PDB file of C-alpha atoms in Angstrom:
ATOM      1  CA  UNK A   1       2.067   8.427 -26.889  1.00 74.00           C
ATOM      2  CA  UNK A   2       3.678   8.041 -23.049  1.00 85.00           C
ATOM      3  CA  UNK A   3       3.612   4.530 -21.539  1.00 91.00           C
ATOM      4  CA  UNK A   4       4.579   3.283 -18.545  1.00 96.00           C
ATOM      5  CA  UNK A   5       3.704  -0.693 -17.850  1.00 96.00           C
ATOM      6  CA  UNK A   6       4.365  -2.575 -14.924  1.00 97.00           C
ATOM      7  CA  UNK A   7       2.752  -5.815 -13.876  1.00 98.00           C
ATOM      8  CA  UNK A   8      -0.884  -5.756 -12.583  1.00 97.00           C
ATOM      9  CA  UNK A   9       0.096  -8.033  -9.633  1.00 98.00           C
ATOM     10  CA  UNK A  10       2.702 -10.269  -8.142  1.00 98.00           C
ATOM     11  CA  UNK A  11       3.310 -12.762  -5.460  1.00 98.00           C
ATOM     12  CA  UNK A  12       6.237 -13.618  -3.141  1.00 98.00           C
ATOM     13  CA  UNK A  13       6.598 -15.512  -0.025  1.00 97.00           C
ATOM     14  CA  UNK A  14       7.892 -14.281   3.176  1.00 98.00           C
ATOM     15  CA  UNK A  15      11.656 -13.469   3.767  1.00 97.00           C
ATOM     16  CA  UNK A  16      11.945 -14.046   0.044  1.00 98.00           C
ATOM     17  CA  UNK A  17      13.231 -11.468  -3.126  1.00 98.00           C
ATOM     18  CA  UNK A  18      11.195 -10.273  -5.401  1.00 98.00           C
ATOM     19  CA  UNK A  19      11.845  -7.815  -8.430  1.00 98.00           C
ATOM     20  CA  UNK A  20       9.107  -5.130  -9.447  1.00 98.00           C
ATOM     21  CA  UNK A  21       9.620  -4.429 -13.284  1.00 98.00           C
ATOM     22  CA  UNK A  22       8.558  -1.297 -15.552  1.00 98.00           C
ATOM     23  CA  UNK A  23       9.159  -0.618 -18.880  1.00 98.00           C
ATOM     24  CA  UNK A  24       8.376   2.802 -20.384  1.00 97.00           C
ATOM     25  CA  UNK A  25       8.331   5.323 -23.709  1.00 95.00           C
ATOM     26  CA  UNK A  26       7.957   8.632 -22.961  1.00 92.00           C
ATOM     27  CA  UNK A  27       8.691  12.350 -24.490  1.00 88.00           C
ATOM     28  CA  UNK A  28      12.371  13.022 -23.034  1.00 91.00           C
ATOM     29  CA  UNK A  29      13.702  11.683 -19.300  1.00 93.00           C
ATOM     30  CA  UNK A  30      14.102  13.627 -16.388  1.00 92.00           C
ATOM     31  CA  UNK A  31      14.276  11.070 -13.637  1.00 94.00           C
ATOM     32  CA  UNK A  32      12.533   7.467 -12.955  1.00 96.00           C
ATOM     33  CA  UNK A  33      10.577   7.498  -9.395  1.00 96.00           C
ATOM     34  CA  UNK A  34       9.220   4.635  -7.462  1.00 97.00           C
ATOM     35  CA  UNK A  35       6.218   4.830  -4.379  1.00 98.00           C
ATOM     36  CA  UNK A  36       4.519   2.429  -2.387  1.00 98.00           C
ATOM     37  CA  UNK A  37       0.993   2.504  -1.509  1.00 97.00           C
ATOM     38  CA  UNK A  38      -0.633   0.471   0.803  1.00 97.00           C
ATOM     39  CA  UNK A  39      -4.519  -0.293   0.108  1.00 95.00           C
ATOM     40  CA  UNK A  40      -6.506   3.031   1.147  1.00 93.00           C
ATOM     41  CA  UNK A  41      -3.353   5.234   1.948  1.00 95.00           C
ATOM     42  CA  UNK A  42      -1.675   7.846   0.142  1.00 95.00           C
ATOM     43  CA  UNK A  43       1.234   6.704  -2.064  1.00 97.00           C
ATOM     44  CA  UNK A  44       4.796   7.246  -0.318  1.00 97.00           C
ATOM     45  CA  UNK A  45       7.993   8.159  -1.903  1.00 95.00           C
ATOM     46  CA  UNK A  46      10.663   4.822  -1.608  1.00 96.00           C
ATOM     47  CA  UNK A  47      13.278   5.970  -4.601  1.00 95.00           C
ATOM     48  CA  UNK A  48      14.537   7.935  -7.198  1.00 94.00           C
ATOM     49  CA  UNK A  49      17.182   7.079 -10.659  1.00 95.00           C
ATOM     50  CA  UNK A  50      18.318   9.889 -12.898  1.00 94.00           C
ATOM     51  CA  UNK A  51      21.430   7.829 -14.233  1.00 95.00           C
ATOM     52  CA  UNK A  52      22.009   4.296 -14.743  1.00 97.00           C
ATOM     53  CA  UNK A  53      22.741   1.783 -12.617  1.00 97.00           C
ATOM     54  CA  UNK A  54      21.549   0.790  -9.282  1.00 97.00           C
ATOM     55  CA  UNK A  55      20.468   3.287  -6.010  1.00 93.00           C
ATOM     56  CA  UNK A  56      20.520   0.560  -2.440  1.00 94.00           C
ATOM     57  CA  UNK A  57      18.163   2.022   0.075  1.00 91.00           C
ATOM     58  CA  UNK A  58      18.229  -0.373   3.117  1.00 95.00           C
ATOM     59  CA  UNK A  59      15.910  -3.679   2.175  1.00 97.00           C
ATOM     60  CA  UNK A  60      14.949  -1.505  -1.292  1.00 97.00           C
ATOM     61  CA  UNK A  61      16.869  -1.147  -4.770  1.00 97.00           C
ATOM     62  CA  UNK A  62      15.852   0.408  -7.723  1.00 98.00           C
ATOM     63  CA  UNK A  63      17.991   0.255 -11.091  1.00 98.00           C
ATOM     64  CA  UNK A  64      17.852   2.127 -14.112  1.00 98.00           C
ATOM     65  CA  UNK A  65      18.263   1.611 -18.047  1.00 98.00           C
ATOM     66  CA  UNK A  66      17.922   4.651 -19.844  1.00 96.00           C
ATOM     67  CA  UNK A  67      18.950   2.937 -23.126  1.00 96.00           C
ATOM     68  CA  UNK A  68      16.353   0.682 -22.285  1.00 96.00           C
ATOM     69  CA  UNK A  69      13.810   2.351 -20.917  1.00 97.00           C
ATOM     70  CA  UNK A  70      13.758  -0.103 -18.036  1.00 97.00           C
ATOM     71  CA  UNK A  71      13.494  -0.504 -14.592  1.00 98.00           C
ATOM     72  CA  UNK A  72      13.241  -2.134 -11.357  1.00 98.00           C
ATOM     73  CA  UNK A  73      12.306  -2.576  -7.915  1.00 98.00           C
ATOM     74  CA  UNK A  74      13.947  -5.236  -5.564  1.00 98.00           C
ATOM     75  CA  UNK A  75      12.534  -5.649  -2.287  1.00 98.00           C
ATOM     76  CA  UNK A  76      14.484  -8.100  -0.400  1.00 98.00           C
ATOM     77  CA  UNK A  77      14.196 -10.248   2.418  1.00 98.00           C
ATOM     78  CA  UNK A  78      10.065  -9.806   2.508  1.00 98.00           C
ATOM     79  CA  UNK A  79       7.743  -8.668   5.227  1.00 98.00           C
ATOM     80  CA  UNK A  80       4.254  -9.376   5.681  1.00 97.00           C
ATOM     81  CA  UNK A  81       3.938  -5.266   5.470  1.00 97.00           C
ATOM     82  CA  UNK A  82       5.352  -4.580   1.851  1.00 98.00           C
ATOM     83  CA  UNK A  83       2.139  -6.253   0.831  1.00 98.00           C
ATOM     84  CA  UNK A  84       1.317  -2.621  -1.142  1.00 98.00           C
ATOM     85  CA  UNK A  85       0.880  -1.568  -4.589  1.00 98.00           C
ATOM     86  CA  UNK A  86       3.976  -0.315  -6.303  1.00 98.00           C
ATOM     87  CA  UNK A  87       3.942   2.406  -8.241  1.00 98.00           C
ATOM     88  CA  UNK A  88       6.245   3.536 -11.166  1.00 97.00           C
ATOM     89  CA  UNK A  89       6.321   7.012 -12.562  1.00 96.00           C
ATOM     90  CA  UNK A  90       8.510   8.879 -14.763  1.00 95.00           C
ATOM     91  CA  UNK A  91       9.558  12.690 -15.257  1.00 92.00           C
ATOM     92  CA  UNK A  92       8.834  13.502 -19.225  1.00 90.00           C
ATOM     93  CA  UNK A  93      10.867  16.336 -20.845  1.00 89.00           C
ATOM     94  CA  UNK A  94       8.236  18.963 -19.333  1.00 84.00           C
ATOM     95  CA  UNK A  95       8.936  17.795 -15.583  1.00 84.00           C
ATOM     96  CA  UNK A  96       5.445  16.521 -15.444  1.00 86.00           C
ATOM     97  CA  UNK A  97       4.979  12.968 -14.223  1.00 90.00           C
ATOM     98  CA  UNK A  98       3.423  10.029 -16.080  1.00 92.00           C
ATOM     99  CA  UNK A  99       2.205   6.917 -14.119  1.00 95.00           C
ATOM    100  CA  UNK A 100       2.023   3.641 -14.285  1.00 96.00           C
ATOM    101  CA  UNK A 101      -0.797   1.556 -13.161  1.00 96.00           C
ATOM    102  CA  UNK A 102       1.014   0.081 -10.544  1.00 97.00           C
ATOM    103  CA  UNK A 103       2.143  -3.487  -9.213  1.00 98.00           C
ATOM    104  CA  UNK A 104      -0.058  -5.466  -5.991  1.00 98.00           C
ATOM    105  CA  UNK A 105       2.348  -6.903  -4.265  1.00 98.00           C
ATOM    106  CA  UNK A 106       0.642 -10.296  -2.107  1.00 98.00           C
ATOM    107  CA  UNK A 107       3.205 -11.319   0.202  1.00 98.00           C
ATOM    108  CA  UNK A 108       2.118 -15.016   1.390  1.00 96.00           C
ATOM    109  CA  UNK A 109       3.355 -16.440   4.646  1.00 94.00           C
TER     110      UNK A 109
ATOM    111  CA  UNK B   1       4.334  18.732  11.232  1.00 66.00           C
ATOM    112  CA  UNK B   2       1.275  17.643   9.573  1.00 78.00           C
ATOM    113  CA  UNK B   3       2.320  17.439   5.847  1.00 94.00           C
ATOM    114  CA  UNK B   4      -0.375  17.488   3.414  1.00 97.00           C
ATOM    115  CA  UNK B   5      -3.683  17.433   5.222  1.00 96.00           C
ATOM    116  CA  UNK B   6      -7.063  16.420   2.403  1.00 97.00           C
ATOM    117  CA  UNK B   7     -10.574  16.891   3.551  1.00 96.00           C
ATOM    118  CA  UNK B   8     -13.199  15.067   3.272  1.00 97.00           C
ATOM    119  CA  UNK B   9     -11.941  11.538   3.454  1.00 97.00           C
ATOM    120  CA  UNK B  10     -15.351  10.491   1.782  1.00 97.00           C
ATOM    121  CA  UNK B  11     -18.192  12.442   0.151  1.00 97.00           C
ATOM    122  CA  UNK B  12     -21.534  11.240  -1.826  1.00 97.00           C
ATOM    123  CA  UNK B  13     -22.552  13.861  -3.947  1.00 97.00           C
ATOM    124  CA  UNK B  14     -25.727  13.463  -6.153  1.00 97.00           C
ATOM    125  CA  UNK B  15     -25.088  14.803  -9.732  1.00 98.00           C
ATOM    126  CA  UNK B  16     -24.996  18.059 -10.566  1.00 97.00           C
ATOM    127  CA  UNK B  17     -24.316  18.921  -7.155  1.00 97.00           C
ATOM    128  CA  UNK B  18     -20.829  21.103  -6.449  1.00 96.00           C
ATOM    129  CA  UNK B  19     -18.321  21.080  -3.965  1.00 97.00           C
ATOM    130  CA  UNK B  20     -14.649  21.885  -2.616  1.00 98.00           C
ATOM    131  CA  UNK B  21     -11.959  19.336  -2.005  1.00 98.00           C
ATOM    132  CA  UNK B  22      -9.531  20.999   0.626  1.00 98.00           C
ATOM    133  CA  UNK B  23      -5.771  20.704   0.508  1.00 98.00           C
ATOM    134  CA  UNK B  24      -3.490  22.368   2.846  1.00 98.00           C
ATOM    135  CA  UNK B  25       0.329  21.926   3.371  1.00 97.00           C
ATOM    136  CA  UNK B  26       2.498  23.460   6.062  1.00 96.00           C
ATOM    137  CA  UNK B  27       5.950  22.684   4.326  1.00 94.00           C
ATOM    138  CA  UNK B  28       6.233  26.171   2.720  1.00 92.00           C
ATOM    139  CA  UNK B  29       6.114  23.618  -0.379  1.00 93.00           C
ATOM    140  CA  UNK B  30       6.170  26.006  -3.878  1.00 92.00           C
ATOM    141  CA  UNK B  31       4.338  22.995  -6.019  1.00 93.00           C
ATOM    142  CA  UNK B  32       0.709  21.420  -5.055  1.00 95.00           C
ATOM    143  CA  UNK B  33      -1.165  19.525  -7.231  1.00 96.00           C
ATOM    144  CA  UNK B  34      -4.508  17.063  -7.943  1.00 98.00           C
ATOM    145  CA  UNK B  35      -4.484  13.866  -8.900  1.00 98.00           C
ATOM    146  CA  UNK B  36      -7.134  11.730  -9.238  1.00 98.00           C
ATOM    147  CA  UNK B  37      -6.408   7.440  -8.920  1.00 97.00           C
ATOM    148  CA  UNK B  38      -9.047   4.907 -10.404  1.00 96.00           C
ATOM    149  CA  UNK B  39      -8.647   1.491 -10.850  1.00 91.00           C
ATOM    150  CA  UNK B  40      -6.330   0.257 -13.499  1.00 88.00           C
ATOM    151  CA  UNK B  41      -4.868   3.384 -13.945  1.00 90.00           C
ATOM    152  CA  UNK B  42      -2.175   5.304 -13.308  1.00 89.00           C
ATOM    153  CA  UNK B  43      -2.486   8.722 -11.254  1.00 94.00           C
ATOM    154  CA  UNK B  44      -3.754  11.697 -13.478  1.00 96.00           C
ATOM    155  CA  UNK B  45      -2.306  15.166 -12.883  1.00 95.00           C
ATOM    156  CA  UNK B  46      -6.049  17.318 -12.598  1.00 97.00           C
ATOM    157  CA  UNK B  47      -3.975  20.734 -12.263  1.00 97.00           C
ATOM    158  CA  UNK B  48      -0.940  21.951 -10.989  1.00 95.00           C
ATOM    159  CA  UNK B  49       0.632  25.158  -9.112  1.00 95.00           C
ATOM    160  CA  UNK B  50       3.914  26.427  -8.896  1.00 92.00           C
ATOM    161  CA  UNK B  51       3.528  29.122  -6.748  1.00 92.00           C
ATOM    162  CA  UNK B  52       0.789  31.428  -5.114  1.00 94.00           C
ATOM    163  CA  UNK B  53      -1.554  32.622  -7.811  1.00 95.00           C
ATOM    164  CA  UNK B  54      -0.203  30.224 -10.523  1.00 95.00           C
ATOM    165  CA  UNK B  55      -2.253  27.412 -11.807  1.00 97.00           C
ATOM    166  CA  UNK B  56      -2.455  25.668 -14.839  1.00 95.00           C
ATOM    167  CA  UNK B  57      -3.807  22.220 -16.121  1.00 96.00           C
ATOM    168  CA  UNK B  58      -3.149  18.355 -16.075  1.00 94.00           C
ATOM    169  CA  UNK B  59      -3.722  15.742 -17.947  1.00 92.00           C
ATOM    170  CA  UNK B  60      -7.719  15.837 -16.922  1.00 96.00           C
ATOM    171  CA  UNK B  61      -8.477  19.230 -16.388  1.00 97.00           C
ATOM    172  CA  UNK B  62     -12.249  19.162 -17.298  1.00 96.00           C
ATOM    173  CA  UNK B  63     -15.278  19.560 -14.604  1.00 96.00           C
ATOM    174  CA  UNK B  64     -12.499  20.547 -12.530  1.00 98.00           C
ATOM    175  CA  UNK B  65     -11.369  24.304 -11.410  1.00 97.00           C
ATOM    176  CA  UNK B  66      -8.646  25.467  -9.002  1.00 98.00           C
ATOM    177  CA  UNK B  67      -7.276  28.649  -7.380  1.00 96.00           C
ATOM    178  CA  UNK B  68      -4.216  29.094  -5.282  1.00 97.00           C
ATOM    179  CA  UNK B  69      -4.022  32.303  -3.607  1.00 97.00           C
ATOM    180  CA  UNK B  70      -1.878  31.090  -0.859  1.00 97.00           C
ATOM    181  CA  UNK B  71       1.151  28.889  -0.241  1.00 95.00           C
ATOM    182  CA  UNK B  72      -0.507  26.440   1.937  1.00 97.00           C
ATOM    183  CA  UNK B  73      -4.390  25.942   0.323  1.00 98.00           C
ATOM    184  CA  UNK B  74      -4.907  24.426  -3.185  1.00 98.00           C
ATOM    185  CA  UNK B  75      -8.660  23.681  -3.008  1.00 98.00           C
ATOM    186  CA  UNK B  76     -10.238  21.842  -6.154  1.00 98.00           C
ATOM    187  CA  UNK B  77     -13.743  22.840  -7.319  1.00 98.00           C
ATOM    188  CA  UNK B  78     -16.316  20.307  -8.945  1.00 97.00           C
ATOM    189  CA  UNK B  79     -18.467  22.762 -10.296  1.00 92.00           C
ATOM    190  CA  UNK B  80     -21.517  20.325 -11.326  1.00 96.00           C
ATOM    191  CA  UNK B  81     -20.439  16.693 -10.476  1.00 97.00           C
ATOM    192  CA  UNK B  82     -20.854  13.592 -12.878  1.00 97.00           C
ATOM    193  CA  UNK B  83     -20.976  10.453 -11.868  1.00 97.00           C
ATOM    194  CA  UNK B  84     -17.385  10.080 -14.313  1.00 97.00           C
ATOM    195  CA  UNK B  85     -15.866  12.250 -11.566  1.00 97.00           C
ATOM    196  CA  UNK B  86     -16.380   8.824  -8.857  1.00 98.00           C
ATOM    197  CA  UNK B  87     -12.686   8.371  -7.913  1.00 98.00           C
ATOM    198  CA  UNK B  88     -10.157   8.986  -5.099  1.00 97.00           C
ATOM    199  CA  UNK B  89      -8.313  12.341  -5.544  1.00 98.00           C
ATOM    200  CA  UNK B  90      -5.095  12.845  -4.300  1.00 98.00           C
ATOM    201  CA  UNK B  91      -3.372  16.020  -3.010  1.00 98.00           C
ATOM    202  CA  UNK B  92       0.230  16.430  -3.248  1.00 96.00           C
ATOM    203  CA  UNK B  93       3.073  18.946  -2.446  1.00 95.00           C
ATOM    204  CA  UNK B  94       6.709  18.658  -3.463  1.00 92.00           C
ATOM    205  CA  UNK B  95       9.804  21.146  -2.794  1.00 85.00           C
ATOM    206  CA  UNK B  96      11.068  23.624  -5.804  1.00 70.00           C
ATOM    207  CA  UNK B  97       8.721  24.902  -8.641  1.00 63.00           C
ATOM    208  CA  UNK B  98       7.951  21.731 -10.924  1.00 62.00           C
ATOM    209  CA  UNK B  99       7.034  18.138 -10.432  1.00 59.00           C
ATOM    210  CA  UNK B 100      10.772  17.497 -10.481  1.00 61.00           C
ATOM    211  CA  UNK B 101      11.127  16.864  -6.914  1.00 81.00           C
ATOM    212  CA  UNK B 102       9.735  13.682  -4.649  1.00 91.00           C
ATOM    213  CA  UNK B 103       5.982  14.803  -3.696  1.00 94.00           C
ATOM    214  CA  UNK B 104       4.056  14.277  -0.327  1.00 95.00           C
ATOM    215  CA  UNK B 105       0.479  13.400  -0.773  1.00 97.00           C
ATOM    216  CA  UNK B 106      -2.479  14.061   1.745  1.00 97.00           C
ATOM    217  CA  UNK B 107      -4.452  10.858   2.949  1.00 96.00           C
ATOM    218  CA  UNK B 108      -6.978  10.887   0.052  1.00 97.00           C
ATOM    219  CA  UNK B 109     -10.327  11.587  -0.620  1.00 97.00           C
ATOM    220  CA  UNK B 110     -12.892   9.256  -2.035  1.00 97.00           C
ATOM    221  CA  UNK B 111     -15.804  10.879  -3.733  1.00 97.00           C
ATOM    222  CA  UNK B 112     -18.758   8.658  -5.318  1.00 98.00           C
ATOM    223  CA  UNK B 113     -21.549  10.999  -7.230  1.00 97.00           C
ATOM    224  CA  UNK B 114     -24.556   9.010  -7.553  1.00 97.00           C
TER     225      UNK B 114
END
């Protein structure tokens, strides 16, 4: 079957680093994507990894394995306003998306 | 622009009851989709469209019917709600003809059927 897991929830201090991790097995590849949701919003699109290594959006990176069917998130330098969910999702060999669960985020003062 | 605009934001249904989830996008956006979220899971793809009168199904297609016969709309039918159909449902538009592309979602819609 297709899996995607990611942490149920994590928590980081203020102005800190912390790194979002998902591992998954799924029927063929056709891109790794990564959105943020904040509690009672719509999910938001932050990054996407087709080949290995790492993409550097601003605060946000996201790397990618693909002989490891790993990846991750790294939100730097923390605000109070990444407290979200973070949500993992990859493109199969159809081009249809499987989800992870997704990772709360508490960011602590 | 308003992007992908979902309505109702809440709804109680009673069960067996029906009713239509609205989604419209103003993006000129080939793909729409459903999704519902519950907790502990991941999003579930209900059904899909990659064009104007082309549909097909998700992951969770059951209870649930669609019809696109514009661009813009992609309503979702509950024909005769159960209370297993309680979740928040998602609508969501991307660029292109397949889920291959970074989708927008609409603001949600959280139905509870009693």
């Amino acid at each position: 079957g297709q899996n995607i897991d990611q942490p149920t929830e994590m928590t980081a201090t203020e102005g800190a680093i912390v790194q979002i991790n998902c591992t998954y097995q799924t029927s063929g590849f056709n891109g790794l994507f990564w959105y943020q949701q904040h509690a009672g919003e719509a999910p938001t699109f932050l990054s996407y990894n087709v080949l290995d290594g790492l993409e550097e959006k601003g605060r946000f990176s996201s790397f990618l394995s693909r002989s490891k069917g790993y990846s991750y998130l790294l939100l730097k330098e923390l605000q109070m306003k990444d407290s979200a969910s973070y949500l993992c999702a990859v493109m199969d060999s159809n081009y249809q998306l499987i989800w992870g669960a997704g990772t709360k985020l508490i960011i602590k003062p | 622009n308003a992007g992908v605009t979902q309505t109702p934001k809440f709804q109680v249904l009673k069960t067996g009851q029906s009713m239509t989830l609205q989604c419209a996008q103003d993006m000129n956006h080939e793909y729409m989709s459903w999704y519902r979220q519950d907790p502990g899971m991941g999003l579930r793809l209900i059904h899909y469209s990659v064009g104007a009168g082309i549909t097909d199904q998700g992951e969770v297609p059951n209870g649930y019917n669609v019809s696109r016969s514009t661009t813009e709309d992609f309503p979702l039918r509950l024909l005769s709600a159960a209370p297993s159909q309680t979740s928040v449902y998602f609508c969501a538009s991307g660029q292109g003809n397949s889920g291959a592309n970074v989708l927008t979602f609409g603001a949600g819609s959280r139905l509870t059927v009693l």
